[in-house]
Coordinates of C-alpha atoms (C1' of nucleotides) in Angstrom, one line a residue:
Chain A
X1 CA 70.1 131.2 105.9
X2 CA 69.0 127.8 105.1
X3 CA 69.5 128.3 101.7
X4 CA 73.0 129.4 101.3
X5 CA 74.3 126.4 103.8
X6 CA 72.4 123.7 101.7
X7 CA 74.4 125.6 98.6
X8 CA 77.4 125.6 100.3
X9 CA 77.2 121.5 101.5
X10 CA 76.5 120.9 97.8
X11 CA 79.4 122.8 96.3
X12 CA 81.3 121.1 98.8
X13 CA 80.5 117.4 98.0
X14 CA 80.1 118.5 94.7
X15 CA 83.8 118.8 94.0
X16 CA 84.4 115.4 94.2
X17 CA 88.0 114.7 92.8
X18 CA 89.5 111.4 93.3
X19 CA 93.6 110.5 92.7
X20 CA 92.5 107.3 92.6
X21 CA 91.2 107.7 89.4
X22 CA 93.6 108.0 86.2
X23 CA 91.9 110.8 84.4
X24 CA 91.2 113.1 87.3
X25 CA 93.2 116.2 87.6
X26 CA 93.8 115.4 91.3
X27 CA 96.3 112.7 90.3
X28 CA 98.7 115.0 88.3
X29 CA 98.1 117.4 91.2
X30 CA 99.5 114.6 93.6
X31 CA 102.0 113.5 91.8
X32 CA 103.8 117.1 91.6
X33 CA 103.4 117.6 95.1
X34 CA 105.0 114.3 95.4
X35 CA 108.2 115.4 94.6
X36 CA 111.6 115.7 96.7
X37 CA 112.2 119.4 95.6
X38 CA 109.0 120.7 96.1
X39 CA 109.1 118.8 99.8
X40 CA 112.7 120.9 100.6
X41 CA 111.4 123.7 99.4
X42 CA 108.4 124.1 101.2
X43 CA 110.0 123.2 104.7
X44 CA 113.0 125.7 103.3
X45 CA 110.3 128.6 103.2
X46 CA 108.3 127.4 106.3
X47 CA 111.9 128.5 108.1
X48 CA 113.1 124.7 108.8
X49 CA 116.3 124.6 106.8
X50 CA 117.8 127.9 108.6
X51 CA 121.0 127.8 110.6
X52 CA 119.8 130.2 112.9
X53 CA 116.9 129.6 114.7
X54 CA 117.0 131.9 117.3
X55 CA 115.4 134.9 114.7
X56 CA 113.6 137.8 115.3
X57 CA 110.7 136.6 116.0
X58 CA 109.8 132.6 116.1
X59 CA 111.9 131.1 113.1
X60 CA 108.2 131.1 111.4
X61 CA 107.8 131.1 107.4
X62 CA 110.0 133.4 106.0
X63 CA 110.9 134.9 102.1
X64 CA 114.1 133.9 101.6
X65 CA 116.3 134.5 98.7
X66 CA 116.7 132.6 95.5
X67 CA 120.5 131.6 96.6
X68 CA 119.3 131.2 100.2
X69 CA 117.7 128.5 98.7
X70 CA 120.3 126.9 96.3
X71 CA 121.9 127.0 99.4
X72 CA 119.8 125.2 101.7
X73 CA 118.5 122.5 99.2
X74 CA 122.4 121.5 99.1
X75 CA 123.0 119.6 95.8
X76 CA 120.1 120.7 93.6
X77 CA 121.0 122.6 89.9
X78 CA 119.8 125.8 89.8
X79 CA 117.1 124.5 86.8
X80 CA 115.4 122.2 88.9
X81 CA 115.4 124.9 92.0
X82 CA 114.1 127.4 89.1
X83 CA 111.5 125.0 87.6
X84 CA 110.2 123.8 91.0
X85 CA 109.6 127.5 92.3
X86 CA 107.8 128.5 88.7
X87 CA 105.5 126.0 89.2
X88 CA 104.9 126.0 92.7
X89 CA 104.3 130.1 92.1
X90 CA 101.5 129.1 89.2
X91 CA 99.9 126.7 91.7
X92 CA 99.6 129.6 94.2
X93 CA 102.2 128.2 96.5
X94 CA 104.8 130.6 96.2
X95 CA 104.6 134.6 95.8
X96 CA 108.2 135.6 93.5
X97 CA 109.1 139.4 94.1
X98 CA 111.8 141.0 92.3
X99 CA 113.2 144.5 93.9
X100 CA 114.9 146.4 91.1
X101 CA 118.3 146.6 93.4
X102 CA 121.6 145.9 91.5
X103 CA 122.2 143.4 90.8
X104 CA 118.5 142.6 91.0
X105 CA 117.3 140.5 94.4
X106 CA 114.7 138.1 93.8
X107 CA 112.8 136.8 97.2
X108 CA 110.2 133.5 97.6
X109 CA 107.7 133.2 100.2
X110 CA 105.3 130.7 100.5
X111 CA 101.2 131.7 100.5
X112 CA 98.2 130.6 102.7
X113 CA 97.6 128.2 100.5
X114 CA 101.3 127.3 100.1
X115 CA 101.1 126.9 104.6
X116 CA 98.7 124.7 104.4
X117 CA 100.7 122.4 102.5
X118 CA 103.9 122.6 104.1
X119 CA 101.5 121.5 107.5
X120 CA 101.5 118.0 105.1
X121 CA 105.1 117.9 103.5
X122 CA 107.0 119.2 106.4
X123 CA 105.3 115.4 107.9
X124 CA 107.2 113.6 104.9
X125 CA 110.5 115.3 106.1
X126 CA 110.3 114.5 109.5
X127 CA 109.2 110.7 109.0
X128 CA 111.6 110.0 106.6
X129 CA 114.5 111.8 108.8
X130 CA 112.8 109.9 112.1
X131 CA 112.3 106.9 110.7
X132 CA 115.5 106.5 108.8
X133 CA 117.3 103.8 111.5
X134 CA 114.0 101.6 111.5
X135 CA 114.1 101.7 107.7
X136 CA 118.0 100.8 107.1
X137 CA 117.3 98.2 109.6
X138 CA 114.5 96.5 107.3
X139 CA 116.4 96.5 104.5
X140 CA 119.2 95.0 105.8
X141 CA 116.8 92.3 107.0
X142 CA 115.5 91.8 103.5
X143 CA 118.6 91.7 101.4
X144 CA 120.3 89.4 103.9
X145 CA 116.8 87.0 103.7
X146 CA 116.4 87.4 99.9
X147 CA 120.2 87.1 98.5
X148 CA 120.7 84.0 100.0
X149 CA 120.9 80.7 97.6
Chain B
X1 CA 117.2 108.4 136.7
X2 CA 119.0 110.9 135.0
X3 CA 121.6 109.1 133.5
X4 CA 118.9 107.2 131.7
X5 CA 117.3 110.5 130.7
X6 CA 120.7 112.0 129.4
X7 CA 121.2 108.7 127.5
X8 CA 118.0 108.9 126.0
X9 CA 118.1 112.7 125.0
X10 CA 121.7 111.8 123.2
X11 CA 120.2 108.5 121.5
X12 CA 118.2 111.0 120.4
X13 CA 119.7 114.1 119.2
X14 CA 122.4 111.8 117.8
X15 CA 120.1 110.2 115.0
X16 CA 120.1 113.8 113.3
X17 CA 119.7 112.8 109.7
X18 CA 118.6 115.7 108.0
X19 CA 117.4 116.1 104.6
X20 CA 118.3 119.0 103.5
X21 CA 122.0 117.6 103.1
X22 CA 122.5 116.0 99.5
X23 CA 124.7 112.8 100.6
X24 CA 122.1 112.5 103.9
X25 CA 120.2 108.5 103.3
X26 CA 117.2 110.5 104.5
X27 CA 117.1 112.5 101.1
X28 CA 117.2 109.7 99.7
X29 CA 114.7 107.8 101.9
X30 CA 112.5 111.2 101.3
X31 CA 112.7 110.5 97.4
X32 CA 111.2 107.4 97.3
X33 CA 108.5 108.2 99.8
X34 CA 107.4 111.1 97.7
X35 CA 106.1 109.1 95.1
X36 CA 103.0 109.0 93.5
X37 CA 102.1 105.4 94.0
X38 CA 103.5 105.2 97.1
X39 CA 101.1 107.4 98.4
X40 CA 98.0 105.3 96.7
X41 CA 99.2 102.2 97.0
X42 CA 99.4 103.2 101.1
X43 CA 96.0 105.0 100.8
X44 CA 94.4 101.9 99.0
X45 CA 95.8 99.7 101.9
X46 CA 94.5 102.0 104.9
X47 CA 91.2 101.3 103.2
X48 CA 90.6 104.5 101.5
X49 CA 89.8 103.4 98.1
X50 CA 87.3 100.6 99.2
X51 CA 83.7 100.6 96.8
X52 CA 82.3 99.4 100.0
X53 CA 83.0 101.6 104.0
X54 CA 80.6 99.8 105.4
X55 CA 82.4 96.8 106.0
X56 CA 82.6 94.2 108.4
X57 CA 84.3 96.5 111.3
X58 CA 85.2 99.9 110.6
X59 CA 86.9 100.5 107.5
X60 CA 90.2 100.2 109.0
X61 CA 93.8 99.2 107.1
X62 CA 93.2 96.0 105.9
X63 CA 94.7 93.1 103.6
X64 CA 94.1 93.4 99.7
X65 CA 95.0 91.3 97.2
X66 CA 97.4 92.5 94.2
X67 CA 94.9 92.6 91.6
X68 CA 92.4 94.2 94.3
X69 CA 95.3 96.8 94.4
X70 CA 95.6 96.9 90.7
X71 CA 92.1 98.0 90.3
X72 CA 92.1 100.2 92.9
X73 CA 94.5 102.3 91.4
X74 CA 93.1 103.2 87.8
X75 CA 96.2 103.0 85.0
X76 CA 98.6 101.8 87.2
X77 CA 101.3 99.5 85.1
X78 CA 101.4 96.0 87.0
X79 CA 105.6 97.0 86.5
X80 CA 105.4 99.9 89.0
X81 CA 102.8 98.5 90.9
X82 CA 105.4 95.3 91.7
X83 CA 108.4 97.5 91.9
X84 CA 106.7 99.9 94.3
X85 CA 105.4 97.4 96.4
X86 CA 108.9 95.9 96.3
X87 CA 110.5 98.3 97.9
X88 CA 107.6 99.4 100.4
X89 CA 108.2 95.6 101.7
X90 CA 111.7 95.9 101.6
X91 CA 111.2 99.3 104.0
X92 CA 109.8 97.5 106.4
X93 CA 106.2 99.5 105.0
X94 CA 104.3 96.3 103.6
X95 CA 104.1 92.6 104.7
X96 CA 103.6 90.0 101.5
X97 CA 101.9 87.4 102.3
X98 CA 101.4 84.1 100.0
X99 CA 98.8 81.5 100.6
X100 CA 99.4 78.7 98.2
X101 CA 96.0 78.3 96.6
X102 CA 95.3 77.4 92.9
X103 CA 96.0 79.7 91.4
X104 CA 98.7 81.5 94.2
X105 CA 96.8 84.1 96.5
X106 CA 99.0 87.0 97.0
X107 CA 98.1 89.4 99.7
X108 CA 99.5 93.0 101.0
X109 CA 99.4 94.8 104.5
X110 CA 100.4 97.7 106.4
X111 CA 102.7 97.0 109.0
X112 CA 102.8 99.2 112.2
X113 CA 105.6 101.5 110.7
X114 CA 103.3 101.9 107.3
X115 CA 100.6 102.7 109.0
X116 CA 102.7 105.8 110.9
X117 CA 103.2 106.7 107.1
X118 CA 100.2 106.6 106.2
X119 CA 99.2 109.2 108.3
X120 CA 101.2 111.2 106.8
X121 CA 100.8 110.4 102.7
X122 CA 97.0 110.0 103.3
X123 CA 97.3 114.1 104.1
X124 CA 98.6 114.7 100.5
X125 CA 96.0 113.2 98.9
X126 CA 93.3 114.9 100.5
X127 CA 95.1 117.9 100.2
X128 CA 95.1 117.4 96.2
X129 CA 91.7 116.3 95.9
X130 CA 90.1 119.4 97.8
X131 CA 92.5 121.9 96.9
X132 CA 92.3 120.9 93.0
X133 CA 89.9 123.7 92.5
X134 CA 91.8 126.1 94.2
X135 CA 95.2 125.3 92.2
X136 CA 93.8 125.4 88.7
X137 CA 91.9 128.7 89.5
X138 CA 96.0 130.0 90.3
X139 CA 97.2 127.8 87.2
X140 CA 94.4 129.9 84.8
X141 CA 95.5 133.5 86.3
X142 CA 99.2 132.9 85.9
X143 CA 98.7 131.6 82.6
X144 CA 96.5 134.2 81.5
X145 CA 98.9 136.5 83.1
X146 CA 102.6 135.2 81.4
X147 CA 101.1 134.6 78.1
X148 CA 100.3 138.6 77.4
X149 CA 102.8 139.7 75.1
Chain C
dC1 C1' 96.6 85.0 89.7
dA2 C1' 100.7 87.3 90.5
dG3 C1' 104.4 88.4 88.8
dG4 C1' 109.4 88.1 86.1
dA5 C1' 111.8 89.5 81.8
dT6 C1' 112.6 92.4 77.9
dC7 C1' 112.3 96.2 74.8
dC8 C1' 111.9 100.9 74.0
dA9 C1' 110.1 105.9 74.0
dG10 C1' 109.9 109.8 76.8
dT11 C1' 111.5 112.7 79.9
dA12 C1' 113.6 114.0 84.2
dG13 C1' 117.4 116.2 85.5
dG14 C1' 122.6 117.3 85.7
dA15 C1' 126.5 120.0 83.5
dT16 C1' 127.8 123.9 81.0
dA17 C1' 127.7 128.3 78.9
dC18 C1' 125.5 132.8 78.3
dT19 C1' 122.7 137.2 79.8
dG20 C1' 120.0 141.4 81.9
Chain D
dC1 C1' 122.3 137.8 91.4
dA2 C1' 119.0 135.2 89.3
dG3 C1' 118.0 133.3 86.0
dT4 C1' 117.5 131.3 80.6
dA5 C1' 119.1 128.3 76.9
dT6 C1' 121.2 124.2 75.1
dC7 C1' 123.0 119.7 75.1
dC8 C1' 123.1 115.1 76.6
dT9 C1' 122.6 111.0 79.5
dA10 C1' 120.3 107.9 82.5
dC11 C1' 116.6 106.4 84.4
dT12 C1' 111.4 106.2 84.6
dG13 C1' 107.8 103.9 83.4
dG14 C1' 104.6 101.9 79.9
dA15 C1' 103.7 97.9 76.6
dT16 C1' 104.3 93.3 75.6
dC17 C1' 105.4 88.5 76.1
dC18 C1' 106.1 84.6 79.0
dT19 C1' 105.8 81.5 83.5
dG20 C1' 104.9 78.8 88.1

DNA sequence: CAGGATCCAGTAGGATACTG
DNA sequence: CAGTATCCTACTGGATCCTG
């Protein structure tokens, strides 16, 4: 129908958010996906952190365990490993089941929508790791060109 | 040859920084990347923020002037907007260029590895903007869901 | 115009202790 | 095991004033 794609185009161009803008949600939105835990966490569940790759299947995304993951995100406290998952879960990022075993097991695994931002973020891990030569090497250049008298 | 090959293949498996490790520069390097302005201030530079895409070529990266940069992104503080821009040219991200007019012309611009990040960043912005809707439709369920006594 | 310098409130985030 | 709660510090980042 006619009708219905005209509809759709205009609900598509109608949500027109902009992170340039101060006031717009899409700002705060960016801004908490700019973050380092929420980066590690993402490629954790998308299956990048894992020692061994050679799994079952294709070392795809995987649930992994709460303390699967304070042990893959070496160095971060358990409340911003707890605070970055509760919020990425009320996004829609992250699914949190608990099985009623004892002591209770509590497993994260990332959503569709939670994918299709690991695509993005898993890209920031793998410049910054790739890059990381190329940028020591500028700053070098810098510091040596700005400290002297 | 295959010496060559081999040599390459070890140049390159032996630059395995890997962010996941907390003392790894490439954390590091992955925290200030993951920044909020970063990402704009990169956006704003590869032309995304322009009033005006039809420009003289193509909309491509191009030059802008600090205050250009300034209004481009809404509520920056001209603190973090130095201090980020600081750093991005001290990575190697930026080139500053001064043309002594009067008043002083200052002038900013992606260099070839900034532009390979921009590839990257520009995908988390317009993964914000067209998944706001999305997001707050999750934020509103979970809410609705935790706050039930 | 493009910042440098300073002050200062807010909060991010680590360490520690306790719990179902 | 998987958190929650509390305390406390350090840095982020905005506002303001000043300069080449």
């Amino acid at each position: 129908m006619a009708t219905t794609t005209a509809a759709q185009r205009r609900a598509a161009a109608k949500v027109q958010f902009d992170a340039f803008l101060a006031a717009c949600p899409s700002r705060q939105l960016l801004d908490r996906i700019s973050d380092k835990w929420v980066v590690l966490i993402l490629c954790a569940l998308g299956g990048d952190g894992l020692p061994r790759p050679a799994r079952g299947k294709g070392g795809g995304p995987r649930a992994l365990r709460y303390s699967q993951l304070a042990r893959t995100l070496a160095g971060v406290s358990q409340k911003m490993l707890t605070q970055t998952l509760r919020s990425l879960e009320r996004d829609g990022l992250v699914t949190r089941t608990v099985t009623p075993t004892v002591p209770v097991t509590v497993t994260y695994e990332l959503t569709d929508l939670g994918r299709s931002l690991l695509e993005v973020v898993r890209g920031l891990k793998t410049w910054a790791e790739n890059n990381m030569t190329t940028v020591l090497a500028h700053r070098e250049a810098y510091d040596a060109r700005t400290s002297r008298p």
